[in-house]
Amino acid sequence: MAEAIAAKKGSKLGQGESIRSLISAGRLLKRIRALAKEIRRDFPGERLHLVSVLKGGVFFLTDLARSIPGEVSFDFIAVSSYGQNTHSSGQVRLTRDLDSSIEGRTVIVVEDILDTGMTLQYLLRLFQQRKPKHLRVAVLLDKPERRISAVRADYIGFTIPNEFVVGYGLDYAERYRNLPYVGILTLGTAAKRESAE
Ligand code: IMP
Ligand code: MG
């Protein structure tokens, strides 16, 4: 209920678009706290270097980082793989590199969603070449049905069905990232026609 209102109030929905809540803000936070504990348990006493993928992974990073006890640092990288619609172009391009070296560090890649796996496959190859001490992957959402590349995450928040989701960092053409929950976006016929053009 509160979520349906937030979607209506927050920003005007695009023509014909509707959002149905899939994971509430409360459930997201509870699960993220559990993941944070698990990560710390796997690397007790180590400094963890969280590398988040802009922009979608940032909400997950900030909540995760605040729940991991001990020493944590972070950095950001940006890639682009999606155009203005809900279909991946299949091309991954580095648009912003990390600020500092990851050599010898315990690196946790923090990503919003694992879909086809093309983005993470690209990033893991890139990071592996830079000789981190450990390299792990944490994803908030996993959509295993759409996987093309054989990548897997070490820490998974929620496994979700093959639906296009928005909120909590995830966008549709840069919109809806600010929703505090994750919802399924449905495009009306008018919006679908526009995005196909
Ligand atoms: P992959 O390379 O196909 O695994 O896609 C990863 C990226 O695609 C994510 O970081 C998101 O930016 C985007 N993405 C994949 N599925 C969704 C979705 O359902 N909603 C919003 N963005 C998505
Ligand atoms: Mg992303």
Tab-separated table of C-alpha atoms and ligand atoms in Angstrom:
chain	number	residue	atom	x	y	z
A	1	MET	CA	0.000	0.000	0.000
A	2	ALA	CA	2.624	2.537	1.110
A	3	GLU	CA	4.704	1.466	-1.859
A	4	ALA	CA	1.942	1.885	-4.384
A	5	ILE	CA	1.433	5.410	-3.064
A	6	ALA	CA	5.178	6.180	-3.225
A	7	ALA	CA	5.251	5.196	-6.877
A	8	LYS	CA	2.301	7.423	-7.678
A	9	LYS	CA	3.479	10.394	-5.605
A	10	GLY	CA	7.248	10.206	-6.152
A	11	SER	CA	7.366	11.085	-9.814
A	12	LYS	CA	4.857	10.999	-12.561
A	13	LEU	CA	4.787	7.547	-14.122
A	14	GLY	CA	5.423	7.500	-17.854
A	15	GLN	CA	2.471	7.065	-20.169
A	16	GLY	CA	0.966	3.635	-19.812
A	17	GLU	CA	3.605	2.547	-17.260
A	18	SER	CA	2.745	0.861	-14.003
A	19	ILE	CA	4.849	-0.518	-11.148
A	20	ARG	CA	3.927	-3.410	-8.899
A	21	SER	CA	5.957	-3.933	-5.728
A	22	LEU	CA	8.078	-7.082	-5.701
A	23	ILE	CA	10.410	-6.575	-2.700
A	24	SER	CA	9.544	-4.067	0.015
A	25	ALA	CA	12.081	-1.649	1.522
A	26	GLY	CA	11.944	-3.586	4.797
A	27	ARG	CA	12.698	-6.941	3.177
A	28	LEU	CA	15.582	-5.407	1.192
A	29	LEU	CA	17.233	-4.049	4.312
A	30	LYS	CA	16.765	-7.230	6.329
A	31	ARG	CA	18.353	-9.341	3.601
A	32	ILE	CA	21.202	-6.874	3.039
A	33	ARG	CA	22.046	-6.970	6.748
A	34	ALA	CA	22.252	-10.763	6.601
A	35	LEU	CA	24.523	-10.582	3.508
A	36	ALA	CA	26.781	-8.090	5.296
A	37	LYS	CA	27.193	-10.490	8.210
A	38	GLU	CA	27.936	-13.378	5.841
A	39	ILE	CA	30.605	-11.362	4.008
A	40	ARG	CA	32.285	-10.342	7.253
A	41	ARG	CA	32.172	-13.933	8.509
A	42	ASP	CA	33.985	-15.082	5.332
A	43	PHE	CA	36.741	-12.477	5.751
A	44	PRO	CA	37.158	-11.821	9.460
A	45	GLY	CA	39.524	-9.004	10.361
A	46	GLU	CA	40.264	-8.111	6.735
A	47	ARG	CA	39.851	-4.757	5.112
A	48	LEU	CA	37.137	-5.142	2.515
A	49	HIS	CA	37.256	-3.053	-0.635
A	50	LEU	CA	33.761	-2.688	-2.061
A	51	VAL	CA	33.645	-1.838	-5.749
A	52	SER	CA	30.254	-0.692	-6.857
A	53	VAL	CA	28.991	-0.494	-10.394
A	54	LEU	CA	27.452	2.910	-11.112
A	55	LYS	CA	24.771	3.892	-10.965
A	56	GLY	CA	22.467	1.032	-10.107
A	57	GLY	CA	24.674	-0.587	-7.461
A	58	VAL	CA	25.024	2.500	-5.271
A	59	PHE	CA	21.930	2.052	-3.082
A	60	PHE	CA	22.938	-1.541	-2.387
A	61	LEU	CA	26.521	-0.462	-1.632
A	62	THR	CA	25.556	2.186	0.906
A	63	ASP	CA	23.213	-0.090	2.847
A	64	LEU	CA	25.626	-3.031	2.650
A	65	ALA	CA	28.659	-0.972	3.730
A	66	ARG	CA	26.824	0.397	6.753
A	67	SER	CA	26.045	-3.133	7.918
A	68	ILE	CA	29.543	-4.597	7.574
A	69	PRO	CA	31.486	-4.239	10.819
A	70	GLY	CA	35.208	-3.457	10.688
A	71	GLU	CA	37.306	-1.828	8.023
A	72	VAL	CA	35.653	-1.120	4.696
A	73	SER	CA	36.667	1.116	1.802
A	74	PHE	CA	34.997	1.649	-1.546
A	75	ASP	CA	35.464	2.685	-5.124
A	76	PHE	CA	33.273	3.033	-8.183
A	77	ILE	CA	33.347	1.901	-11.775
A	78	ALA	CA	30.858	2.595	-14.538
A	79	VAL	CA	29.977	0.577	-17.586
A	80	SER	CA	27.200	0.933	-20.070
A	81	SER	CA	25.390	-1.940	-21.639
A	82	TYR	CA	21.832	-0.747	-21.905
A	83	GLY	CA	20.320	1.838	-24.215
A	84	GLN	CA	17.058	3.566	-23.501
A	85	ASN	CA	14.947	0.436	-23.383
A	86	THR	CA	14.570	-2.787	-21.478
A	87	HIS	CA	16.750	-4.878	-23.794
A	88	SER	CA	20.498	-5.159	-23.398
A	89	SER	CA	22.559	-4.135	-26.402
A	90	GLY	CA	24.907	-6.992	-25.474
A	91	GLN	CA	27.856	-4.601	-25.637
A	92	VAL	CA	29.684	-3.667	-22.458
A	93	ARG	CA	31.774	-0.504	-22.450
A	94	LEU	CA	33.887	0.946	-19.628
A	95	THR	CA	32.818	4.552	-19.075
A	96	ARG	CA	34.577	5.270	-15.748
A	97	ASP	CA	37.489	3.351	-14.243
A	98	LEU	CA	38.357	2.863	-10.555
A	99	ASP	CA	40.253	5.605	-8.717
A	100	SER	CA	42.800	3.288	-7.123
A	101	SER	CA	44.618	-0.003	-7.624
A	102	ILE	CA	43.006	-3.224	-6.349
A	103	GLU	CA	46.231	-5.230	-6.340
A	104	GLY	CA	46.512	-7.323	-3.177
A	105	ARG	CA	43.103	-6.199	-1.897
A	106	THR	CA	40.055	-8.195	-0.903
A	107	VAL	CA	37.558	-6.917	-3.441
A	108	ILE	CA	33.808	-7.375	-3.358
A	109	VAL	CA	32.069	-6.278	-6.543
A	110	VAL	CA	28.699	-4.814	-5.584
A	111	GLU	CA	26.165	-4.921	-8.421
A	112	ASP	CA	22.440	-4.303	-8.528
A	113	ILE	CA	21.376	-7.186	-10.734
A	114	LEU	CA	22.847	-10.195	-12.511
A	115	ASP	CA	20.877	-10.635	-15.711
A	116	THR	CA	22.594	-11.974	-18.857
A	117	GLY	CA	25.904	-11.863	-16.982
A	118	MET	CA	27.691	-9.913	-19.737
A	119	THR	CA	28.496	-6.970	-17.456
A	120	LEU	CA	29.933	-9.056	-14.651
A	121	GLN	CA	31.883	-11.286	-17.008
A	122	TYR	CA	33.511	-8.193	-18.470
A	123	LEU	CA	34.265	-6.710	-15.028
A	124	LEU	CA	35.599	-9.912	-13.516
A	125	ARG	CA	38.035	-10.347	-16.411
A	126	LEU	CA	39.192	-6.769	-16.025
A	127	PHE	CA	39.633	-7.028	-12.238
A	128	GLN	CA	41.318	-10.425	-12.294
A	129	GLN	CA	44.093	-8.972	-14.460
A	130	ARG	CA	44.784	-6.447	-11.693
A	131	LYS	CA	45.729	-9.164	-9.189
A	132	PRO	CA	43.433	-8.693	-6.194
A	133	LYS	CA	44.009	-10.952	-3.181
A	134	HIS	CA	40.388	-12.136	-3.312
A	135	LEU	CA	37.659	-11.276	-5.787
A	136	ARG	CA	34.024	-11.888	-4.844
A	137	VAL	CA	30.692	-10.776	-6.251
A	138	ALA	CA	27.635	-9.556	-4.359
A	139	VAL	CA	24.430	-8.925	-6.301
A	140	LEU	CA	21.190	-7.702	-4.845
A	141	LEU	CA	19.089	-9.460	-7.490
A	142	ASP	CA	19.666	-12.498	-9.663
A	143	LYS	CA	17.604	-13.231	-12.789
A	144	PRO	CA	19.012	-16.684	-13.679
A	145	GLU	CA	16.591	-17.326	-16.560
A	146	ARG	CA	18.279	-14.735	-18.778
A	147	ARG	CA	21.876	-15.854	-18.246
A	148	ILE	CA	24.134	-15.962	-21.334
A	149	SER	CA	27.595	-15.803	-19.713
A	150	ALA	CA	28.625	-18.445	-17.212
A	151	VAL	CA	29.080	-16.133	-14.239
A	152	ARG	CA	27.786	-16.608	-10.739
A	153	ALA	CA	27.627	-14.412	-7.701
A	154	ASP	CA	29.031	-15.399	-4.299
A	155	TYR	CA	26.386	-13.423	-2.416
A	156	ILE	CA	22.836	-13.076	-3.728
A	157	GLY	CA	20.096	-10.963	-2.149
A	158	PHE	CA	17.064	-12.302	-4.001
A	159	THR	CA	16.500	-14.578	-6.974
A	160	ILE	CA	13.737	-13.040	-9.082
A	161	PRO	CA	11.648	-14.098	-12.097
A	162	ASN	CA	12.322	-12.880	-15.623
A	163	GLU	CA	10.638	-9.482	-15.281
A	164	PHE	CA	11.991	-5.980	-15.797
A	165	VAL	CA	12.398	-4.393	-12.381
A	166	VAL	CA	13.004	-0.818	-11.216
A	167	GLY	CA	13.688	0.959	-7.925
A	168	TYR	CA	16.387	0.889	-5.251
A	169	GLY	CA	18.959	1.971	-7.853
A	170	LEU	CA	17.522	0.160	-10.869
A	171	ASP	CA	16.233	2.347	-13.662
A	172	TYR	CA	14.188	2.424	-16.788
A	173	ALA	CA	15.744	5.120	-19.029
A	174	GLU	CA	17.263	6.731	-15.878
A	175	ARG	CA	13.914	6.925	-14.080
A	176	TYR	CA	12.625	5.170	-10.952
A	177	ARG	CA	16.057	4.652	-9.334
A	178	ASN	CA	14.842	6.566	-6.290
A	179	LEU	CA	11.987	4.218	-5.387
A	180	PRO	CA	12.780	2.756	-1.952
A	181	TYR	CA	11.562	-0.717	-3.007
A	182	VAL	CA	11.986	-2.999	-6.041
A	183	GLY	CA	8.980	-3.218	-8.327
A	184	ILE	CA	8.050	-4.818	-11.636
A	185	LEU	CA	7.620	-2.275	-14.415
A	186	THR	CA	4.910	-2.860	-16.958
A	187	LEU	CA	4.911	-0.775	-20.117
A	188	GLY	CA	1.646	0.217	-21.706
A	189	THR	CA	1.264	-0.172	-25.466
A	190	ALA	CA	2.166	3.495	-26.125
A	191	ALA	CA	5.412	3.255	-24.117
A	192	LYS	CA	6.302	-0.051	-25.774
A	193	ARG	CA	5.887	1.445	-29.219
A	194	GLU	CA	8.147	4.399	-28.274
A	195	SER	CA	10.959	2.235	-26.889
A	196	ALA	CA	10.929	0.027	-29.985
A	197	GLU	CA	11.540	3.036	-32.230
B	1	IMP	P1	23.686	-8.062	-17.589
B	1	IMP	O1	24.950	-7.568	-18.195
B	1	IMP	O2	22.677	-8.483	-18.626
B	1	IMP	O3	23.855	-9.085	-16.505
B	1	IMP	O4	22.959	-6.817	-16.988
B	1	IMP	C1	23.408	-6.135	-15.926
B	1	IMP	C2	22.906	-4.711	-15.979
B	1	IMP	O5	21.744	-4.564	-16.785
B	1	IMP	C3	22.496	-4.292	-14.606
B	1	IMP	O6	23.573	-3.713	-13.920
B	1	IMP	C4	21.397	-3.291	-14.874
B	1	IMP	O7	21.939	-2.019	-15.077
B	1	IMP	C5	20.771	-3.750	-16.164
B	1	IMP	N1	19.545	-4.558	-15.930
B	1	IMP	C6	19.368	-5.875	-16.123
B	1	IMP	N2	18.125	-6.261	-15.797
B	1	IMP	C7	17.503	-5.142	-15.379
B	1	IMP	C8	16.168	-4.885	-14.877
B	1	IMP	O8	15.299	-5.754	-14.733
B	1	IMP	N3	15.908	-3.593	-14.550
B	1	IMP	C9	16.819	-2.580	-14.661
B	1	IMP	N4	18.054	-2.777	-15.114
B	1	IMP	C10	18.392	-4.045	-15.477
B	2	MG	MG	23.745	-1.596	-13.658
